[in-house]
Amino acid sequence: MSTDQVTFKMPETGRPFDDLRSEMVERGGGDVRWREGKTAVYVFNAGEDVTRVQKEAYTLYLSENGLGPAAFPSLKRMEEEVVAMGLHLLHGPRGAVGHMTSGGTDSITMAVKAARDYARSISLPEPFNLVMPYSAHPAFDKAAALMSLEIRRVPVTAVSLADVPGMSEQIDGSTIMLVGSAPSFPYGLIDPMAELSALAIERQVWLHVDACVGGYIAPFVRLNGAPIPDFDFALPGVLSMSADLHKYGYCAKGASTVFYRTEALRDFMVFDQRDWPAGRMVTPTLAGTRPGGAISSAWAVMNYLGVSGYQAKQRQVTEARAAIEAGVEGLGFEVIGAPQLGILAFTRSDLDVFAVYRKLYERGWVTSLCTQPKALHLMLSPFHASVTDQYLSDLAESVEAVEAGATETVTEVRYS
Ligand SMILES: *Cc1c(COP(=O)(O)O)cnc(C)c1O
């Protein structure tokens, strides 16, 4: 037997779960203190009542499998209702369809796959390419890498939005998809979707709206009175959308939605294979086995909150954002663009903002950064409404420390 095997191994005998439970809780002690609002990335905290609904609803269907809709008509019906609620919020026209997926990356990958197979069906010349703003999410690059597609990232405008004429220049006969974000993750700004829709129609290119982080907040912020421009299926050029339930939908993780304007377009997403020894296997999304809990939990949270519940939660988010905007402007920062949802980025050209980030990190804050321009980045949850003052005073102290000569900085924030 090899002597240079890995050494960590499974215990010979099991241990009582009570033991394991306390060990797990203890291990979490070193994590970011998200329950105190100390992170504005990764976690969406909509309050203890929502967490309880997520958990209990998840465990009710913990063992069931979304792969088998015939065996679990319960899950099939819940998924259909989740999809229908999402489509209604995003102005899906009659005949529009969708599916639940494991997350935004899954939704985006499947939409790209559908667009690719559609392009093949109309014999567009390969190799194919996708045209998108520099601010679009790396999930598109991942999908493109998986399918050997070319990505053409076009620099954003001076106001950090998709440059529609610039994107137009990059389109050619092998362009299978245009992408706009509602909003983009780095800036939290909604791209000019009406113009992208017009461009998509004029050039007859598939337009995907990445509303992963906006799809379940923008409709409610609009209901709360903000002038959110059309960004969804209300625009005729939009053929597909991605919208994550596990972000501003406040559902348990492992839940997103992908939508198509028509069933015919959706059919390019579905994988159907019968040539193997166990019969026909039809899977709409990337996954085979799909956790029943992600479906039941999403269904429960959406029905628990309802439209008025989401409006109230999203109002907390936008109020927290407004308070932070005012506070950071008071500290000499400039907010990038005019964010309307839950993400904002802010910059100060006379200061190493990454050094400020470092000081905030020392105070327990784990947030994000932008690189172009160098900026601090927050993705806020309802819970943050209760910690804006603390964030702003920690930010003020961090700025002071850097102004006083603190030079320790960070070079990048890695999402790994
Ligand atoms: C989060 C996000 C994604 C990817 O979603 P995951 O669920 O993390 O895979 C895609 N696009 C945008 C704009 C996002 O914010």
CSV table of C-alpha atoms and ligand atoms in Angstrom, one decimal:
chain,number,residue,atom,x,y,z
A,1,MET,CA,0.0,0.0,0.0
A,2,SER,CA,1.2,3.5,-0.8
A,3,THR,CA,2.7,5.3,2.2
A,4,ASP,CA,2.0,8.8,0.8
A,5,GLN,CA,-1.7,8.6,1.0
A,6,VAL,CA,-3.8,11.4,2.5
A,7,THR,CA,-4.0,11.1,6.2
A,8,PHE,CA,-7.3,12.6,7.1
A,9,LYS,CA,-9.9,9.8,7.3
A,10,MET,CA,-13.4,8.9,8.4
A,11,PRO,CA,-13.7,8.1,12.2
A,12,GLU,CA,-13.8,4.3,12.9
A,13,THR,CA,-17.0,4.7,14.9
A,14,GLY,CA,-19.7,7.4,14.8
A,15,ARG,CA,-20.2,10.1,17.3
A,16,PRO,CA,-23.5,11.3,18.9
A,17,PHE,CA,-25.1,14.1,16.9
A,18,ASP,CA,-25.3,16.4,20.0
A,19,ASP,CA,-21.5,16.3,20.0
A,20,LEU,CA,-21.3,17.0,16.3
A,21,ARG,CA,-23.9,19.8,16.6
A,22,SER,CA,-21.9,21.7,19.2
A,23,GLU,CA,-18.7,21.2,17.2
A,24,MET,CA,-20.4,22.6,14.1
A,25,VAL,CA,-21.7,25.6,16.0
A,26,GLU,CA,-18.3,26.2,17.4
A,27,ARG,CA,-16.6,26.0,14.0
A,28,GLY,CA,-19.0,28.7,12.8
A,29,GLY,CA,-17.6,31.0,15.5
A,30,GLY,CA,-14.7,32.0,13.3
A,31,ASP,CA,-17.0,33.0,10.4
A,32,VAL,CA,-18.1,36.5,9.5
A,33,ARG,CA,-20.7,37.6,12.0
A,34,TRP,CA,-23.5,37.8,9.5
A,35,ARG,CA,-26.2,37.6,12.1
A,36,GLU,CA,-25.0,41.0,13.3
A,37,GLY,CA,-25.1,42.3,9.7
A,38,LYS,CA,-21.3,42.3,9.3
A,39,THR,CA,-21.4,41.1,5.7
A,40,ALA,CA,-23.0,42.7,2.7
A,41,VAL,CA,-22.3,39.8,0.3
A,42,TYR,CA,-23.1,36.1,0.4
A,43,VAL,CA,-26.0,36.2,2.9
A,44,PHE,CA,-29.4,37.8,2.6
A,45,ASN,CA,-30.9,38.3,6.1
A,46,ALA,CA,-34.6,39.0,6.0
A,47,GLY,CA,-35.2,38.3,9.7
A,48,GLU,CA,-35.6,35.4,11.9
A,49,ASP,CA,-39.2,34.7,11.0
A,50,VAL,CA,-38.2,34.3,7.3
A,51,THR,CA,-35.3,32.0,8.3
A,52,ARG,CA,-37.7,29.8,10.3
A,53,VAL,CA,-40.0,29.5,7.3
A,54,GLN,CA,-37.1,28.6,5.0
A,55,LYS,CA,-35.8,25.9,7.4
A,56,GLU,CA,-39.1,24.3,8.3
A,57,ALA,CA,-40.3,24.3,4.7
A,58,TYR,CA,-37.0,22.9,3.5
A,59,THR,CA,-37.0,20.0,6.0
A,60,LEU,CA,-40.6,19.0,5.1
A,61,TYR,CA,-39.3,18.0,1.6
A,62,LEU,CA,-35.7,17.3,2.5
A,63,SER,CA,-35.8,13.7,1.1
A,64,GLU,CA,-38.0,14.3,-1.9
A,65,ASN,CA,-36.4,14.8,-5.4
A,66,GLY,CA,-37.4,17.3,-8.0
A,67,LEU,CA,-36.0,14.9,-10.7
A,68,GLY,CA,-39.2,12.9,-10.3
A,69,PRO,CA,-42.2,15.1,-10.9
A,70,ALA,CA,-44.4,12.1,-11.6
A,71,ALA,CA,-43.5,10.6,-8.2
A,72,PHE,CA,-43.8,14.0,-6.4
A,73,PRO,CA,-46.7,15.9,-7.9
A,74,SER,CA,-46.4,18.0,-4.7
A,75,LEU,CA,-43.0,19.4,-5.8
A,76,LYS,CA,-44.1,19.7,-9.4
A,77,ARG,CA,-47.1,21.9,-8.4
A,78,MET,CA,-45.0,24.0,-6.0
A,79,GLU,CA,-42.3,24.5,-8.7
A,80,GLU,CA,-45.0,25.5,-11.2
A,81,GLU,CA,-46.5,28.0,-8.8
A,82,VAL,CA,-43.1,29.5,-8.0
A,83,VAL,CA,-42.3,29.9,-11.7
A,84,ALA,CA,-45.7,31.4,-12.4
A,85,MET,CA,-45.3,33.9,-9.5
A,86,GLY,CA,-41.9,34.9,-10.9
A,87,LEU,CA,-43.2,35.2,-14.4
A,88,HIS,CA,-46.1,37.3,-13.3
A,89,LEU,CA,-43.7,39.7,-11.5
A,90,LEU,CA,-41.5,40.0,-14.6
A,91,HIS,CA,-44.4,40.6,-17.0
A,92,GLY,CA,-44.2,37.2,-18.7
A,93,PRO,CA,-46.5,37.2,-21.7
A,94,ARG,CA,-49.0,34.4,-22.2
A,95,GLY,CA,-47.1,31.3,-23.2
A,96,ALA,CA,-44.0,32.3,-21.3
A,97,VAL,CA,-42.5,29.4,-19.3
A,98,GLY,CA,-39.7,28.8,-16.8
A,99,HIS,CA,-38.0,26.4,-14.5
A,100,MET,CA,-36.3,26.4,-11.1
A,101,THR,CA,-32.6,25.8,-11.1
A,102,SER,CA,-29.9,25.5,-8.4
A,103,GLY,CA,-28.7,29.1,-8.7
A,104,GLY,CA,-27.9,32.0,-11.0
A,105,THR,CA,-25.0,30.2,-12.6
A,106,ASP,CA,-27.2,27.3,-13.5
A,107,SER,CA,-29.9,29.6,-14.8
A,108,ILE,CA,-27.4,31.5,-17.0
A,109,THR,CA,-25.7,28.4,-18.2
A,110,MET,CA,-29.0,26.9,-19.3
A,111,ALA,CA,-30.1,30.1,-21.0
A,112,VAL,CA,-26.8,30.2,-22.9
A,113,LYS,CA,-27.3,26.6,-23.9
A,114,ALA,CA,-30.8,27.3,-25.2
A,115,ALA,CA,-29.5,30.2,-27.2
A,116,ARG,CA,-26.7,28.2,-28.6
A,117,ASP,CA,-29.0,25.3,-29.7
A,118,TYR,CA,-31.4,27.8,-31.1
A,119,ALA,CA,-28.6,29.4,-33.1
A,120,ARG,CA,-27.6,25.9,-34.4
A,121,SER,CA,-31.3,25.3,-35.4
A,122,ILE,CA,-31.2,28.3,-37.7
A,123,SER,CA,-27.7,27.4,-38.9
A,124,LEU,CA,-25.8,30.5,-37.7
A,125,PRO,CA,-22.2,30.0,-38.6
A,126,GLU,CA,-19.9,28.8,-35.8
A,127,PRO,CA,-17.9,29.6,-33.7
A,128,PHE,CA,-20.5,31.5,-31.8
A,129,ASN,CA,-20.1,34.6,-29.6
A,130,LEU,CA,-22.0,36.5,-26.9
A,131,VAL,CA,-21.8,40.3,-26.6
A,132,MET,CA,-22.2,41.8,-23.1
A,133,PRO,CA,-21.1,44.7,-21.0
A,134,TYR,CA,-17.9,44.6,-19.1
A,135,SER,CA,-20.0,44.5,-15.9
A,136,ALA,CA,-21.9,41.3,-16.7
A,137,HIS,CA,-21.4,38.3,-14.3
A,138,PRO,CA,-18.6,35.7,-14.8
A,139,ALA,CA,-21.3,33.0,-14.9
A,140,PHE,CA,-21.5,33.9,-18.6
A,141,ASP,CA,-17.8,33.3,-19.1
A,142,LYS,CA,-18.1,30.0,-17.3
A,143,ALA,CA,-21.0,28.9,-19.5
A,144,ALA,CA,-19.1,30.1,-22.6
A,145,ALA,CA,-16.0,28.2,-21.5
A,146,LEU,CA,-18.1,25.0,-21.0
A,147,MET,CA,-19.5,25.4,-24.5
A,148,SER,CA,-16.5,26.8,-26.3
A,149,LEU,CA,-18.2,30.1,-27.1
A,150,GLU,CA,-16.5,33.4,-27.4
A,151,ILE,CA,-17.3,36.2,-25.0
A,152,ARG,CA,-17.1,39.8,-26.2
A,153,ARG,CA,-17.1,42.2,-23.1
A,154,VAL,CA,-17.7,45.8,-24.1
A,155,PRO,CA,-16.5,48.6,-21.8
A,156,VAL,CA,-19.2,50.3,-19.9
A,157,THR,CA,-20.1,54.0,-20.4
A,158,ALA,CA,-18.9,56.9,-18.3
A,159,VAL,CA,-22.0,56.3,-16.1
A,160,SER,CA,-21.1,52.6,-15.7
A,161,LEU,CA,-23.9,51.2,-17.8
A,162,ALA,CA,-24.0,49.0,-20.9
A,163,ASP,CA,-22.7,50.9,-23.9
A,164,VAL,CA,-25.4,50.0,-26.5
A,165,PRO,CA,-23.7,51.5,-29.6
A,166,GLY,CA,-20.5,49.9,-28.5
A,167,MET,CA,-22.2,46.5,-28.1
A,168,SER,CA,-23.9,47.0,-31.5
A,169,GLU,CA,-20.5,47.3,-33.1
A,170,GLN,CA,-19.4,43.9,-31.7
A,171,ILE,CA,-22.4,42.0,-33.1
A,172,ASP,CA,-21.8,39.8,-36.2
A,173,GLY,CA,-23.5,36.9,-37.9
A,174,SER,CA,-22.3,34.5,-35.2
A,175,THR,CA,-23.6,36.4,-32.2
A,176,ILE,CA,-26.0,34.2,-30.4
A,177,MET,CA,-26.8,36.4,-27.4
A,178,LEU,CA,-26.8,39.9,-26.1
A,179,VAL,CA,-26.8,40.4,-22.3
A,180,GLY,CA,-28.0,43.2,-20.1
A,181,SER,CA,-28.0,43.2,-16.3
A,182,ALA,CA,-30.9,44.3,-14.1
A,183,PRO,CA,-28.9,45.3,-12.2
A,184,SER,CA,-25.2,44.5,-12.7
A,185,PHE,CA,-23.5,43.1,-9.6
A,186,PRO,CA,-20.5,45.5,-9.6
A,187,TYR,CA,-22.5,48.8,-9.8
A,188,GLY,CA,-26.0,47.8,-8.8
A,189,LEU,CA,-27.3,49.7,-11.8
A,190,ILE,CA,-29.9,48.6,-14.3
A,191,ASP,CA,-28.5,48.6,-17.9
A,192,PRO,CA,-30.5,50.5,-20.5
A,193,MET,CA,-32.7,47.6,-21.3
A,194,ALA,CA,-35.2,49.3,-23.6
A,195,GLU,CA,-32.3,50.3,-25.9
A,196,LEU,CA,-30.9,46.8,-25.7
A,197,SER,CA,-34.3,45.4,-26.6
A,198,ALA,CA,-34.6,47.7,-29.6
A,199,LEU,CA,-31.0,46.7,-30.7
A,200,ALA,CA,-31.9,43.0,-30.3
A,201,ILE,CA,-35.0,43.3,-32.4
A,202,GLU,CA,-33.2,45.3,-35.1
A,203,ARG,CA,-30.3,42.9,-35.3
A,204,GLN,CA,-32.4,39.8,-34.6
A,205,VAL,CA,-30.2,38.6,-31.7
A,206,TRP,CA,-31.4,36.8,-28.6
A,207,LEU,CA,-31.5,39.2,-25.6
A,208,HIS,CA,-31.0,37.7,-22.1
A,209,VAL,CA,-31.7,39.9,-19.1
A,210,ASP,CA,-29.6,38.8,-16.1
A,211,ALA,CA,-31.9,39.8,-13.2
A,212,CYS,CA,-30.2,37.3,-10.9
A,213,VAL,CA,-29.8,39.9,-8.2
A,214,GLY,CA,-32.7,42.2,-9.2
A,215,GLY,CA,-35.5,40.0,-10.4
A,216,TYR,CA,-37.1,39.6,-7.0
A,217,ILE,CA,-36.5,43.1,-5.7
A,218,ALA,CA,-37.0,45.5,-8.6
A,219,PRO,CA,-40.8,44.8,-9.0
A,220,PHE,CA,-41.4,45.5,-5.3
A,221,VAL,CA,-39.3,48.7,-5.3
A,222,ARG,CA,-41.3,49.9,-8.2
A,223,LEU,CA,-44.5,49.1,-6.3
A,224,ASN,CA,-43.1,51.1,-3.5
A,225,GLY,CA,-43.0,54.1,-5.8
A,226,ALA,CA,-39.5,54.2,-7.3
A,227,PRO,CA,-39.3,55.0,-11.1
A,228,ILE,CA,-37.8,51.6,-12.2
A,229,PRO,CA,-37.6,51.6,-16.0
A,230,ASP,CA,-38.9,48.6,-17.9
A,231,PHE,CA,-36.3,45.8,-17.7
A,232,ASP,CA,-38.1,42.6,-18.2
A,233,PHE,CA,-40.5,40.8,-20.6
A,234,ALA,CA,-42.4,44.0,-20.9
A,235,LEU,CA,-39.7,44.8,-23.5
A,236,PRO,CA,-40.4,42.8,-26.7
A,237,GLY,CA,-36.8,42.0,-27.4
A,238,VAL,CA,-36.2,40.1,-24.2
A,239,LEU,CA,-36.3,36.3,-24.9
A,240,SER,CA,-34.9,34.9,-21.6
A,241,MET,CA,-34.3,36.0,-18.0
A,242,SER,CA,-32.5,34.7,-14.9
A,243,ALA,CA,-33.7,35.7,-11.4
A,244,ASP,CA,-32.4,34.2,-8.2
A,245,LEU,CA,-34.8,33.2,-5.5
A,246,HIS,CA,-31.9,32.7,-3.0
A,247,LYS,CA,-30.9,36.4,-3.2
A,248,TYR,CA,-33.6,39.1,-2.9
A,249,GLY,CA,-36.3,36.4,-3.0
A,250,TYR,CA,-35.1,35.5,0.5
A,251,CYS,CA,-35.5,31.8,-0.2
A,252,ALA,CA,-33.1,29.0,1.0
A,253,LYS,CA,-30.0,28.7,-1.1
A,254,GLY,CA,-30.0,26.4,-4.1
A,255,ALA,CA,-33.0,28.3,-5.8
A,256,SER,CA,-33.1,30.4,-8.9
A,257,THR,CA,-35.5,30.7,-11.9
A,258,VAL,CA,-34.8,30.8,-15.6
A,259,PHE,CA,-37.6,32.1,-17.9
A,260,TYR,CA,-38.3,32.1,-21.6
A,261,ARG,CA,-40.7,34.2,-23.7
A,262,THR,CA,-42.0,31.1,-25.4
A,263,GLU,CA,-42.1,27.3,-24.9
A,264,ALA,CA,-40.4,26.8,-28.2
A,265,LEU,CA,-37.4,28.7,-27.1
A,266,ARG,CA,-37.4,26.8,-23.7
A,267,ASP,CA,-37.4,23.5,-25.6
A,268,PHE,CA,-33.8,24.3,-26.7
A,269,MET,CA,-32.8,24.1,-23.0
A,270,VAL,CA,-34.1,20.7,-22.2
A,271,PHE,CA,-31.9,17.6,-22.4
A,272,ASP,CA,-33.5,14.4,-23.5
A,273,GLN,CA,-31.5,11.2,-23.6
A,274,ARG,CA,-32.9,7.6,-24.0
A,275,ASP,CA,-29.9,5.7,-25.4
A,276,TRP,CA,-28.6,4.1,-22.3
A,277,PRO,CA,-29.7,1.0,-20.3
A,278,ALA,CA,-32.2,2.7,-17.9
A,279,GLY,CA,-34.7,4.3,-20.2
A,280,ARG,CA,-35.5,7.9,-21.1
A,281,MET,CA,-34.1,10.7,-18.9
A,282,VAL,CA,-35.4,14.2,-19.5
A,283,THR,CA,-33.8,17.0,-17.5
A,284,PRO,CA,-34.7,20.6,-18.0
A,285,THR,CA,-31.7,22.1,-16.2
A,286,LEU,CA,-28.1,21.2,-15.5
A,287,ALA,CA,-28.9,19.0,-12.4
A,288,GLY,CA,-30.2,15.5,-12.3
A,289,THR,CA,-31.3,15.1,-8.7
A,290,ARG,CA,-32.8,18.3,-7.5
A,291,PRO,CA,-33.4,19.0,-3.8
A,292,GLY,CA,-37.1,19.0,-3.0
A,293,GLY,CA,-36.3,21.3,-0.1
A,294,ALA,CA,-35.1,24.1,-2.3
A,295,ILE,CA,-38.5,24.0,-4.1
A,296,SER,CA,-40.7,23.7,-1.0
A,297,SER,CA,-38.8,26.4,0.8
A,298,ALA,CA,-39.1,28.8,-2.1
A,299,TRP,CA,-42.8,28.1,-2.4
A,300,ALA,CA,-43.3,28.7,1.4
A,301,VAL,CA,-41.3,31.9,1.6
A,302,MET,CA,-43.1,33.5,-1.4
A,303,ASN,CA,-46.5,32.6,0.1
A,304,TYR,CA,-45.4,33.6,3.6
A,305,LEU,CA,-44.3,37.1,2.5
A,306,GLY,CA,-46.7,37.8,-0.4
A,307,VAL,CA,-46.5,41.0,-2.3
A,308,SER,CA,-47.0,43.2,0.7
A,309,GLY,CA,-44.4,41.3,2.7
A,310,TYR,CA,-41.8,41.7,0.0
A,311,GLN,CA,-42.7,45.4,-0.4
A,312,ALA,CA,-42.0,45.9,3.3
A,313,LYS,CA,-38.7,43.9,3.2
A,314,GLN,CA,-37.5,45.7,0.1
A,315,ARG,CA,-38.4,49.1,1.6
A,316,GLN,CA,-36.1,48.3,4.4
A,317,VAL,CA,-33.3,47.5,1.9
A,318,THR,CA,-33.8,50.7,-0.1
A,319,GLU,CA,-34.0,52.8,3.1
A,320,ALA,CA,-30.8,51.3,4.3
A,321,ARG,CA,-29.2,52.1,0.9
A,322,ALA,CA,-30.4,55.7,1.1
A,323,ALA,CA,-29.1,56.1,4.6
A,324,ILE,CA,-25.7,54.7,3.6
A,325,GLU,CA,-25.6,56.8,0.4
A,326,ALA,CA,-26.2,60.0,2.5
A,327,GLY,CA,-23.6,58.9,5.0
A,328,VAL,CA,-20.9,58.1,2.6
A,329,GLU,CA,-21.4,61.3,0.6
A,330,GLY,CA,-21.0,63.1,3.9
A,331,LEU,CA,-17.6,61.4,4.2
A,332,GLY,CA,-16.5,62.7,0.8
A,333,PHE,CA,-17.3,59.5,-1.3
A,334,GLU,CA,-19.1,59.6,-4.6
A,335,VAL,CA,-21.8,57.0,-5.2
A,336,ILE,CA,-21.4,55.4,-8.7
A,337,GLY,CA,-24.5,56.2,-10.7
A,338,ALA,CA,-27.9,56.3,-9.2
A,339,PRO,CA,-28.6,52.9,-7.7
A,340,GLN,CA,-32.3,52.1,-7.2
A,341,LEU,CA,-32.1,48.6,-5.6
A,342,GLY,CA,-30.0,47.0,-2.9
A,343,ILE,CA,-26.5,47.3,-4.3
A,344,LEU,CA,-24.3,50.4,-4.2
A,345,ALA,CA,-20.7,51.1,-4.9
A,346,PHE,CA,-18.9,54.3,-3.8
A,347,THR,CA,-15.5,55.7,-4.5
A,348,ARG,CA,-13.1,58.5,-3.4
A,349,SER,CA,-10.3,59.3,-5.9
A,350,ASP,CA,-8.1,61.1,-3.3
A,351,LEU,CA,-7.8,58.0,-1.1
A,352,ASP,CA,-6.8,54.3,-1.4
A,353,VAL,CA,-10.3,52.9,-0.8
A,354,PHE,CA,-8.8,49.4,-0.7
A,355,ALA,CA,-6.9,50.5,2.4
A,356,VAL,CA,-10.2,51.7,3.8
A,357,TYR,CA,-11.6,48.3,3.0
A,358,ARG,CA,-8.7,46.7,5.0
A,359,LYS,CA,-9.6,48.8,8.0
A,360,LEU,CA,-13.2,47.9,7.8
A,361,TYR,CA,-12.2,44.3,7.6
A,362,GLU,CA,-10.3,44.6,10.8
A,363,ARG,CA,-13.5,45.8,12.3
A,364,GLY,CA,-15.3,42.6,11.2
A,365,TRP,CA,-16.9,43.8,8.0
A,366,VAL,CA,-16.7,41.4,5.0
A,367,THR,CA,-18.0,43.2,2.0
A,368,SER,CA,-17.0,43.6,-1.7
A,369,LEU,CA,-14.9,45.8,-3.8
A,370,CYS,CA,-15.1,47.2,-7.3
A,371,THR,CA,-11.9,47.5,-9.4
A,372,GLN,CA,-13.0,49.9,-12.1
A,373,PRO,CA,-13.1,52.5,-10.6
A,374,LYS,CA,-11.7,51.3,-7.2
A,375,ALA,CA,-14.7,51.4,-4.9
A,376,LEU,CA,-16.3,49.9,-1.9
A,377,HIS,CA,-19.3,47.7,-2.6
A,378,LEU,CA,-22.3,46.8,-0.5
A,379,MET,CA,-25.2,44.4,-1.3
A,380,LEU,CA,-27.7,45.1,1.5
A,381,SER,CA,-30.4,43.0,3.2
A,382,PRO,CA,-33.4,44.1,5.2
A,383,PHE,CA,-31.4,43.4,8.4
A,384,HIS,CA,-28.9,46.1,7.4
A,385,ALA,CA,-31.5,48.8,8.1
A,386,SER,CA,-30.6,48.2,11.8
A,387,VAL,CA,-26.8,48.6,11.4
A,388,THR,CA,-26.3,51.5,9.0
A,389,ASP,CA,-25.1,53.8,11.8
A,390,GLN,CA,-22.6,51.3,12.9
A,391,TYR,CA,-21.3,50.8,9.4
A,392,LEU,CA,-21.0,54.5,8.8
A,393,SER,CA,-19.1,55.1,12.1
A,394,ASP,CA,-16.8,52.2,11.3
A,395,LEU,CA,-16.3,53.6,7.8
A,396,ALA,CA,-15.6,57.1,9.2
A,397,GLU,CA,-13.0,55.7,11.6
A,398,SER,CA,-11.4,53.6,8.8
A,399,VAL,CA,-11.2,56.7,6.5
A,400,GLU,CA,-9.6,58.6,9.4
A,401,ALA,CA,-7.0,55.9,9.9
A,402,VAL,CA,-6.1,55.9,6.2
A,403,GLU,CA,-6.0,59.7,6.1
A,404,ALA,CA,-3.7,59.5,9.1
A,405,GLY,CA,-1.3,57.3,7.1
A,406,ALA,CA,-2.4,53.7,7.4
A,407,THR,CA,-1.1,52.1,4.2
A,408,GLU,CA,-1.9,48.4,4.7
A,409,THR,CA,-4.2,47.6,1.8
A,410,VAL,CA,-5.7,44.7,-0.1
A,411,THR,CA,-5.0,43.9,-3.7
A,412,GLU,CA,-8.2,42.1,-4.5
A,413,VAL,CA,-11.2,40.4,-3.0
A,414,ARG,CA,-11.6,36.8,-4.2
A,415,TYR,CA,-14.9,35.0,-4.3
A,416,SER,CA,-13.2,31.8,-3.4
B,1,LIG,C1,-25.3,36.3,-8.1
B,1,LIG,C2,-25.3,36.7,-9.5
B,1,LIG,C3,-25.2,35.7,-10.5
B,1,LIG,C4,-24.8,34.3,-10.2
B,1,LIG,O1,-25.7,33.6,-9.3
B,1,LIG,P1,-25.2,32.4,-8.3
B,1,LIG,O2,-26.5,32.1,-7.7
B,1,LIG,O3,-24.2,33.0,-7.4
B,1,LIG,O4,-24.7,31.3,-9.2
B,1,LIG,C5,-25.3,36.1,-11.8
B,1,LIG,N1,-25.6,37.4,-12.1
B,1,LIG,C6,-25.7,38.4,-11.2
B,1,LIG,C7,-25.9,39.8,-11.6
B,1,LIG,C8,-25.5,38.0,-9.9
B,1,LIG,O5,-25.6,39.0,-8.9
